[in-house]
Amino acid sequence: MTLEELQQRFLEGLQHRLTDLTQLLVGSADPDLLMRMFHSLAGIGGTYGFHGVTDMSRSCENLCLKATYEQRPLTAAEVHQLEEAIVGIRAAGSPDRPESGRPVES
Amino acid sequence: MVLKGTEMPPSPANLPCPNCNATIEIYSAKWCYCLSKNLSVICPSCRSCFCKLLDYPRAADWKLALQKLREWQTEEKFRRALETFPASAFNSSTVLIVDDDEEIRLIAGYTLREMGYRTLTAADASEALAIVVQQRPDFVLTDALMPKLDGRQLCHRIKRLDPTIKVIVMSAVYTKSRYRSEAIKQFQADDYLPKPIDFRHLHDVLQKLSKRAA
């Protein structure tokens, strides 16, 4: 596989991971499981060159880590934050992202 | 020349450089490298960076531009890493990549092969130990946290089995450089890499360890 094919494969896998994360959030919202999933994403994203994915995933991981450490479920506000972050991660790894350094024109 | 408020610059946006007065086409100019909080451009003529001068709103669109810049920098790192170390330099060495994430095994395997290494992969520590016993790789690049037997136990067992095998541990938990020496000590590893993996850094580490072994 070429580097481009590997990156494309990562991006497709990312969408599946984010779907799983969303389903988990509306379901059990287990902070420990979510933390592991975001942790994995944080390590992979930047390795493939998607540092936006890593930055946002790390923030989510820390948020879940706090809840795990305090041995409590995620609050509604935290779940909402994570949902918003997932939208951001999806955008950061979107195949439709701009191909040049230009901002997206509205 | 300061753009303030919430309005986006017109497209295409031509601005005169305050330093040399050359015309800067904002959207096609190179993004600044300093990554300050205000995204800005570099004058194609005098190379001045205008982070302090241009105050664009930090809308989501501009965040994507920052991400794109970082991606470009990563691609540059890949390219420079591969250029720096010719494929023939290490073609006799074998690296075993151990990570429960297939995505990491794939990209690390690809990059190391491009560098000229032979690669082996294992999805967990048990599989890795079996490969170490059978094939005695020169290097083991292992994740710190894995299900069942974790990276620390794997490192200890490899070193007991064959202390000449160089072990590099990688982790997305201890990402700050100040944890490096402690992580090396705890894992009995030869070196430590934070995740996300910087492949140029990995090159440097492999080169250093190769020289030490020689």
GROMACS .gro file of C-alpha atoms in nm:
model
  320
    1MET     CA    1   0.000   0.000   0.000
    2THR     CA    2   0.115   0.355  -0.070
    3LEU     CA    3   0.114   0.631   0.191
    4GLU     CA    4  -0.194   0.784   0.027
    5GLU     CA    5  -0.376   0.451   0.040
    6LEU     CA    6  -0.282   0.408   0.406
    7GLN     CA    7  -0.409   0.758   0.488
    8GLN     CA    8  -0.731   0.690   0.300
    9ARG     CA    9  -0.772   0.365   0.490
   10PHE     CA   10  -0.717   0.550   0.817
   11LEU     CA   11  -0.979   0.812   0.726
   12GLU     CA   12  -1.237   0.546   0.643
   13GLY     CA   13  -1.160   0.365   0.969
   14LEU     CA   14  -1.186   0.695   1.155
   15GLN     CA   15  -1.546   0.741   1.044
   16HIS     CA   16  -1.629   0.392   1.179
   17ARG     CA   17  -1.454   0.467   1.508
   18LEU     CA   18  -1.649   0.791   1.545
   19THR     CA   19  -1.976   0.614   1.475
   20ASP     CA   20  -1.890   0.364   1.750
   21LEU     CA   21  -1.804   0.649   1.986
   22THR     CA   22  -2.134   0.826   1.912
   23GLN     CA   23  -2.329   0.507   1.975
   24LEU     CA   24  -2.146   0.453   2.301
   25LEU     CA   25  -2.220   0.810   2.410
   26VAL     CA   26  -2.595   0.776   2.356
   27GLY     CA   27  -2.582   0.433   2.517
   28SER     CA   28  -2.390   0.346   2.831
   29ALA     CA   29  -2.148   0.643   2.804
   30ASP     CA   30  -1.896   0.441   3.004
   31PRO     CA   31  -1.616   0.695   3.069
   32ASP     CA   32  -1.347   0.427   3.101
   33LEU     CA   33  -1.429   0.267   2.766
   34LEU     CA   34  -1.464   0.607   2.599
   35MET     CA   35  -1.130   0.713   2.743
   36ARG     CA   36  -0.956   0.409   2.590
   37MET     CA   37  -1.114   0.474   2.252
   38PHE     CA   38  -1.018   0.842   2.250
   39HIS     CA   39  -0.669   0.749   2.375
   40SER     CA   40  -0.620   0.515   2.081
   41LEU     CA   41  -0.744   0.780   1.838
   42ALA     CA   42  -0.509   1.040   1.986
   43GLY     CA   43  -0.210   0.814   1.926
   44ILE     CA   44  -0.306   0.724   1.571
   45GLY     CA   45  -0.431   1.055   1.430
   46GLY     CA   46  -0.107   1.248   1.446
   47THR     CA   47   0.095   0.947   1.335
   48TYR     CA   48  -0.098   0.966   1.008
   49GLY     CA   49  -0.050   1.342   0.993
   50PHE     CA   50  -0.392   1.441   1.129
   51HIS     CA   51  -0.286   1.644   1.430
   52GLY     CA   52  -0.629   1.802   1.465
   53VAL     CA   53  -0.767   1.453   1.534
   54THR     CA   54  -0.500   1.397   1.799
   55ASP     CA   55  -0.554   1.732   1.973
   56MET     CA   56  -0.931   1.695   1.998
   57SER     CA   57  -0.915   1.326   2.094
   58ARG     CA   58  -0.667   1.402   2.370
   59SER     CA   59  -0.901   1.666   2.516
   60CYS     CA   60  -1.184   1.412   2.511
   61GLU     CA   61  -0.960   1.149   2.670
   62ASN     CA   62  -0.873   1.388   2.953
   63LEU     CA   63  -1.238   1.469   3.010
   64CYS     CA   64  -1.325   1.097   3.036
   65LEU     CA   65  -1.017   1.036   3.252
   66LYS     CA   66  -1.142   1.296   3.502
   67ALA     CA   67  -1.479   1.119   3.534
   68THR     CA   68  -1.306   0.780   3.566
   69TYR     CA   69  -1.071   0.914   3.830
   70GLU     CA   70  -1.361   1.061   4.025
   71GLN     CA   71  -1.550   0.731   3.984
   72ARG     CA   72  -1.864   0.893   3.848
   73PRO     CA   73  -2.061   0.881   3.524
   74LEU     CA   74  -2.024   1.157   3.268
   75THR     CA   75  -2.249   1.457   3.328
   76ALA     CA   76  -2.497   1.569   3.061
   77ALA     CA   77  -2.274   1.870   2.991
   78GLU     CA   78  -1.969   1.645   2.944
   79VAL     CA   79  -2.161   1.414   2.710
   80HIS     CA   80  -2.264   1.720   2.510
   81GLN     CA   81  -1.901   1.838   2.498
   82LEU     CA   82  -1.789   1.500   2.372
   83GLU     CA   83  -2.063   1.494   2.109
   84GLU     CA   84  -1.947   1.831   1.983
   85ALA     CA   85  -1.585   1.716   1.983
   86ILE     CA   86  -1.678   1.410   1.777
   87VAL     CA   87  -1.830   1.642   1.516
   88GLY     CA   88  -1.501   1.836   1.520
   89ILE     CA   89  -1.290   1.521   1.486
   90ARG     CA   90  -1.511   1.404   1.199
   91ALA     CA   91  -1.450   1.737   1.024
   92ALA     CA   92  -1.076   1.720   1.094
   93GLY     CA   93  -1.060   1.381   0.928
   94SER     CA   94  -1.311   1.448   0.654
   95PRO     CA   95  -1.203   1.344   0.303
   96ASP     CA   96  -1.369   1.670   0.189
   97ARG     CA   97  -1.121   1.881   0.380
   98PRO     CA   98  -0.957   2.154   0.172
   99GLU     CA   99  -0.676   2.025  -0.045
  100SER     CA  100  -0.467   2.340  -0.024
  101GLY     CA  101  -0.375   2.558   0.271
  102ARG     CA  102  -0.673   2.775   0.200
  103PRO     CA  103  -0.955   2.820   0.444
  104VAL     CA  104  -1.291   2.680   0.333
  105GLU     CA  105  -1.487   2.952   0.161
  106SER     CA  106  -1.844   2.986   0.278
  107MET     CA  107  -0.262   4.709   0.841
  108VAL     CA  108  -0.488   4.527   1.086
  109LEU     CA  109  -0.804   4.335   1.000
  110LYS     CA  110  -1.032   4.318   1.299
  111GLY     CA  111  -1.384   4.211   1.380
  112THR     CA  112  -1.575   3.910   1.257
  113GLU     CA  113  -1.560   3.973   0.884
  114MET     CA  114  -1.360   3.729   0.674
  115PRO     CA  115  -1.116   3.873   0.424
  116PRO     CA  116  -1.254   3.893   0.069
  117SER     CA  117  -1.159   3.615  -0.170
  118PRO     CA  118  -0.920   3.647  -0.338
  119ALA     CA  119  -0.767   3.885  -0.087
  120ASN     CA  120  -0.476   4.090  -0.208
  121LEU     CA  121  -0.300   4.288   0.060
  122PRO     CA  122   0.012   4.497   0.035
  123CYS     CA  123   0.299   4.378   0.255
  124PRO     CA  124   0.352   4.640   0.526
  125ASN     CA  125   0.722   4.568   0.513
  126CYS     CA  126   0.815   4.567   0.142
  127ASN     CA  127   0.481   4.665  -0.018
  128ALA     CA  128   0.471   4.355  -0.242
  129THR     CA  129   0.122   4.218  -0.306
  130ILE     CA  130   0.028   3.916  -0.097
  131GLU     CA  131  -0.252   3.693  -0.225
  132ILE     CA  132  -0.372   3.574   0.114
  133TYR     CA  133  -0.522   3.240   0.012
  134SER     CA  134  -0.228   3.119  -0.192
  135ALA     CA  135   0.048   3.259   0.029
  136LYS     CA  136   0.229   3.020   0.260
  137TRP     CA  137   0.093   2.991   0.612
  138CYS     CA  138   0.319   3.115   0.885
  139TYR     CA  139   0.530   2.857   1.066
  140CYS     CA  140   0.515   3.000   1.413
  141LEU     CA  141   0.160   2.877   1.473
  142SER     CA  142   0.076   3.169   1.694
  143LYS     CA  143  -0.288   3.213   1.790
  144ASN     CA  144  -0.350   3.440   1.492
  145LEU     CA  145  -0.318   3.250   1.167
  146SER     CA  146  -0.132   3.453   0.918
  147VAL     CA  147   0.078   3.446   0.605
  148ILE     CA  148   0.435   3.494   0.498
  149CYS     CA  149   0.517   3.762   0.243
  150PRO     CA  150   0.640   3.578  -0.071
  151SER     CA  151   0.884   3.861  -0.135
  152CYS     CA  152   1.050   3.956   0.195
  153ARG     CA  153   0.942   3.641   0.398
  154SER     CA  154   0.804   3.852   0.682
  155CYS     CA  155   0.553   3.680   0.906
  156PHE     CA  156   0.251   3.888   0.999
  157CYS     CA  157   0.110   3.707   1.297
  158LYS     CA  158   0.124   4.021   1.503
  159LEU     CA  159  -0.023   4.237   1.229
  160LEU     CA  160  -0.319   4.046   1.093
  161ASP     CA  161  -0.596   3.972   1.338
  162TYR     CA  162  -0.831   3.734   1.159
  163PRO     CA  163  -1.124   3.583   1.345
  164ARG     CA  164  -1.058   3.228   1.460
  165ALA     CA  165  -1.354   3.073   1.284
  166ALA     CA  166  -1.380   2.698   1.228
  167ASP     CA  167  -1.272   2.747   0.868
  168TRP     CA  168  -0.942   2.886   0.982
  169LYS     CA  169  -0.890   2.601   1.223
  170LEU     CA  170  -0.903   2.369   0.923
  171ALA     CA  171  -0.631   2.576   0.764
  172LEU     CA  172  -0.416   2.526   1.074
  173GLN     CA  173  -0.479   2.153   1.059
  174LYS     CA  174  -0.383   2.150   0.691
  175LEU     CA  175  -0.063   2.331   0.770
  176ARG     CA  176   0.024   2.070   1.033
  177GLU     CA  177  -0.054   1.788   0.792
  178TRP     CA  178   0.174   1.948   0.540
  179GLN     CA  179   0.447   1.974   0.803
  180THR     CA  180   0.403   1.605   0.886
  181GLU     CA  181   0.429   1.510   0.519
  182GLU     CA  182   0.744   1.718   0.500
  183LYS     CA  183   0.881   1.531   0.801
  184PHE     CA  184   0.806   1.197   0.631
  185ARG     CA  185   0.974   1.316   0.315
  186ARG     CA  186   1.280   1.458   0.492
  187ALA     CA  187   1.312   1.148   0.709
  188LEU     CA  188   1.316   0.925   0.403
  189GLU     CA  189   1.563   1.150   0.224
  190THR     CA  190   1.799   1.168   0.520
  191PHE     CA  191   1.842   0.796   0.557
  192PRO     CA  192   1.896   0.607   0.232
  193ALA     CA  193   1.737   0.264   0.205
  194SER     CA  194   2.074   0.093   0.196
  195ALA     CA  195   2.181   0.235   0.531
  196PHE     CA  196   2.002  -0.018   0.750
  197ASN     CA  197   1.902  -0.290   0.507
  198SER     CA  198   2.037  -0.564   0.727
  199SER     CA  199   1.829  -0.473   1.032
  200THR     CA  200   1.490  -0.609   1.126
  201VAL     CA  201   1.234  -0.421   1.333
  202LEU     CA  202   0.949  -0.597   1.508
  203ILE     CA  203   0.652  -0.361   1.549
  204VAL     CA  204   0.421  -0.451   1.836
  205ASP     CA  205   0.092  -0.264   1.873
  206ASP     CA  206  -0.267  -0.375   1.925
  207ASP     CA  207  -0.375  -0.102   1.679
  208GLU     CA  208  -0.352  -0.227   1.323
  209GLU     CA  209  -0.338   0.132   1.194
  210ILE     CA  210  -0.011   0.189   1.382
  211ARG     CA  211   0.139  -0.140   1.263
  212LEU     CA  212   0.056  -0.050   0.904
  213ILE     CA  213   0.195   0.304   0.897
  214ALA     CA  214   0.505   0.217   1.101
  215GLY     CA  215   0.568  -0.087   0.882
  216TYR     CA  216   0.531   0.116   0.566
  217THR     CA  217   0.764   0.393   0.683
  218LEU     CA  218   1.031   0.160   0.817
  219ARG     CA  219   1.030  -0.046   0.496
  220GLU     CA  220   1.067   0.276   0.299
  221MET     CA  221   1.372   0.346   0.515
  222GLY     CA  222   1.515   0.010   0.417
  223TYR     CA  223   1.442  -0.199   0.724
  224ARG     CA  224   1.286  -0.541   0.721
  225THR     CA  225   0.974  -0.541   0.933
  226LEU     CA  226   0.779  -0.792   1.134
  227THR     CA  227   0.454  -0.720   1.315
  228ALA     CA  228   0.272  -0.853   1.618
  229ALA     CA  229  -0.070  -0.754   1.752
  230ASP     CA  230   0.006  -0.844   2.112
  231ALA     CA  231   0.292  -0.925   2.346
  232SER     CA  232   0.249  -1.305   2.332
  233GLU     CA  233   0.275  -1.303   1.955
  234ALA     CA  234   0.574  -1.069   1.982
  235LEU     CA  235   0.757  -1.301   2.222
  236ALA     CA  236   0.708  -1.596   1.987
  237ILE     CA  237   0.856  -1.392   1.699
  238VAL     CA  238   1.147  -1.273   1.914
  239VAL     CA  239   1.233  -1.633   2.005
  240GLN     CA  240   1.212  -1.755   1.646
  241GLN     CA  241   1.354  -1.464   1.448
  242ARG     CA  242   1.563  -1.253   1.686
  243PRO     CA  243   1.492  -0.908   1.538
  244ASP     CA  244   1.749  -0.632   1.587
  245PHE     CA  245   1.490  -0.387   1.720
  246VAL     CA  246   1.153  -0.413   1.889
  247LEU     CA  247   0.926  -0.110   1.868
  248THR     CA  248   0.645  -0.170   2.112
  249ASP     CA  249   0.340   0.008   2.245
  250ALA     CA  250   0.341   0.059   2.621
  251LEU     CA  251  -0.022  -0.024   2.685
  252MET     CA  252  -0.165  -0.342   2.540
  253PRO     CA  253  -0.428  -0.589   2.653
  254LYS     CA  254  -0.317  -0.903   2.844
  255LEU     CA  255   0.061  -0.879   2.870
  256ASP     CA  256   0.152  -0.509   2.851
  257GLY     CA  257   0.454  -0.338   2.701
  258ARG     CA  258   0.645  -0.323   3.027
  259GLN     CA  259   0.630  -0.699   3.083
  260LEU     CA  260   0.716  -0.756   2.718
  261CYS     CA  261   1.026  -0.534   2.743
  262HIS     CA  262   1.143  -0.711   3.059
  263ARG     CA  263   1.100  -1.055   2.903
  264ILE     CA  264   1.279  -0.959   2.582
  265LYS     CA  265   1.575  -0.822   2.778
  266ARG     CA  266   1.592  -1.140   2.986
  267LEU     CA  267   1.579  -1.346   2.667
  268ASP     CA  268   1.837  -1.146   2.471
  269PRO     CA  269   1.983  -0.822   2.610
  270THR     CA  270   2.133  -0.736   2.270
  271ILE     CA  271   1.790  -0.676   2.116
  272LYS     CA  272   1.722  -0.303   2.124
  273VAL     CA  273   1.379  -0.218   2.258
  274ILE     CA  274   1.202   0.111   2.193
  275VAL     CA  275   0.881   0.173   2.381
  276MET     CA  276   0.616   0.415   2.260
  277SER     CA  277   0.331   0.563   2.456
  278ALA     CA  278   0.050   0.814   2.414
  279VAL     CA  279   0.028   0.856   2.791
  280TYR     CA  280   0.369   0.991   2.885
  281THR     CA  281   0.410   1.236   2.601
  282LYS     CA  282   0.622   1.499   2.776
  283SER     CA  283   0.998   1.475   2.725
  284ARG     CA  284   1.060   1.490   3.100
  285TYR     CA  285   0.905   1.143   3.135
  286ARG     CA  286   1.153   0.991   2.891
  287SER     CA  287   1.424   0.879   3.131
  288GLU     CA  288   1.173   0.747   3.385
  289ALA     CA  289   0.990   0.551   3.115
  290ILE     CA  290   1.317   0.400   2.987
  291LYS     CA  291   1.404   0.294   3.341
  292GLN     CA  292   1.061   0.149   3.418
  293PHE     CA  293   1.042  -0.044   3.093
  294GLN     CA  294   1.415  -0.138   3.085
  295ALA     CA  295   1.397  -0.008   2.729
  296ASP     CA  296   1.677   0.138   2.519
  297ASP     CA  297   1.474   0.440   2.420
  298TYR     CA  298   1.131   0.594   2.436
  299LEU     CA  299   0.904   0.760   2.180
  300PRO     CA  300   0.589   0.958   2.253
  301LYS     CA  301   0.282   0.899   2.039
  302PRO     CA  302   0.184   1.024   1.785
  303ILE     CA  303   0.501   0.882   1.630
  304ASP     CA  304   0.738   1.132   1.475
  305PHE     CA  305   0.912   0.913   1.218
  306ARG     CA  306   1.209   1.143   1.184
  307HIS     CA  307   1.263   1.104   1.558
  308LEU     CA  308   1.229   0.729   1.519
  309HIS     CA  309   1.497   0.740   1.248
  310ASP     CA  310   1.730   0.924   1.481
  311VAL     CA  311   1.669   0.674   1.760
  312LEU     CA  312   1.730   0.371   1.537
  313GLN     CA  313   2.047   0.526   1.400
  314LYS     CA  314   2.174   0.605   1.747
  315LEU     CA  315   2.104   0.255   1.874
  316SER     CA  316   2.261   0.097   1.564
  317LYS     CA  317   2.580   0.294   1.623
  318ARG     CA  318   2.581   0.196   1.989
  319ALA     CA  319   2.549  -0.172   1.896
  320ALA     CA  320   2.823  -0.155   1.630
   0.00000   0.00000   0.00000
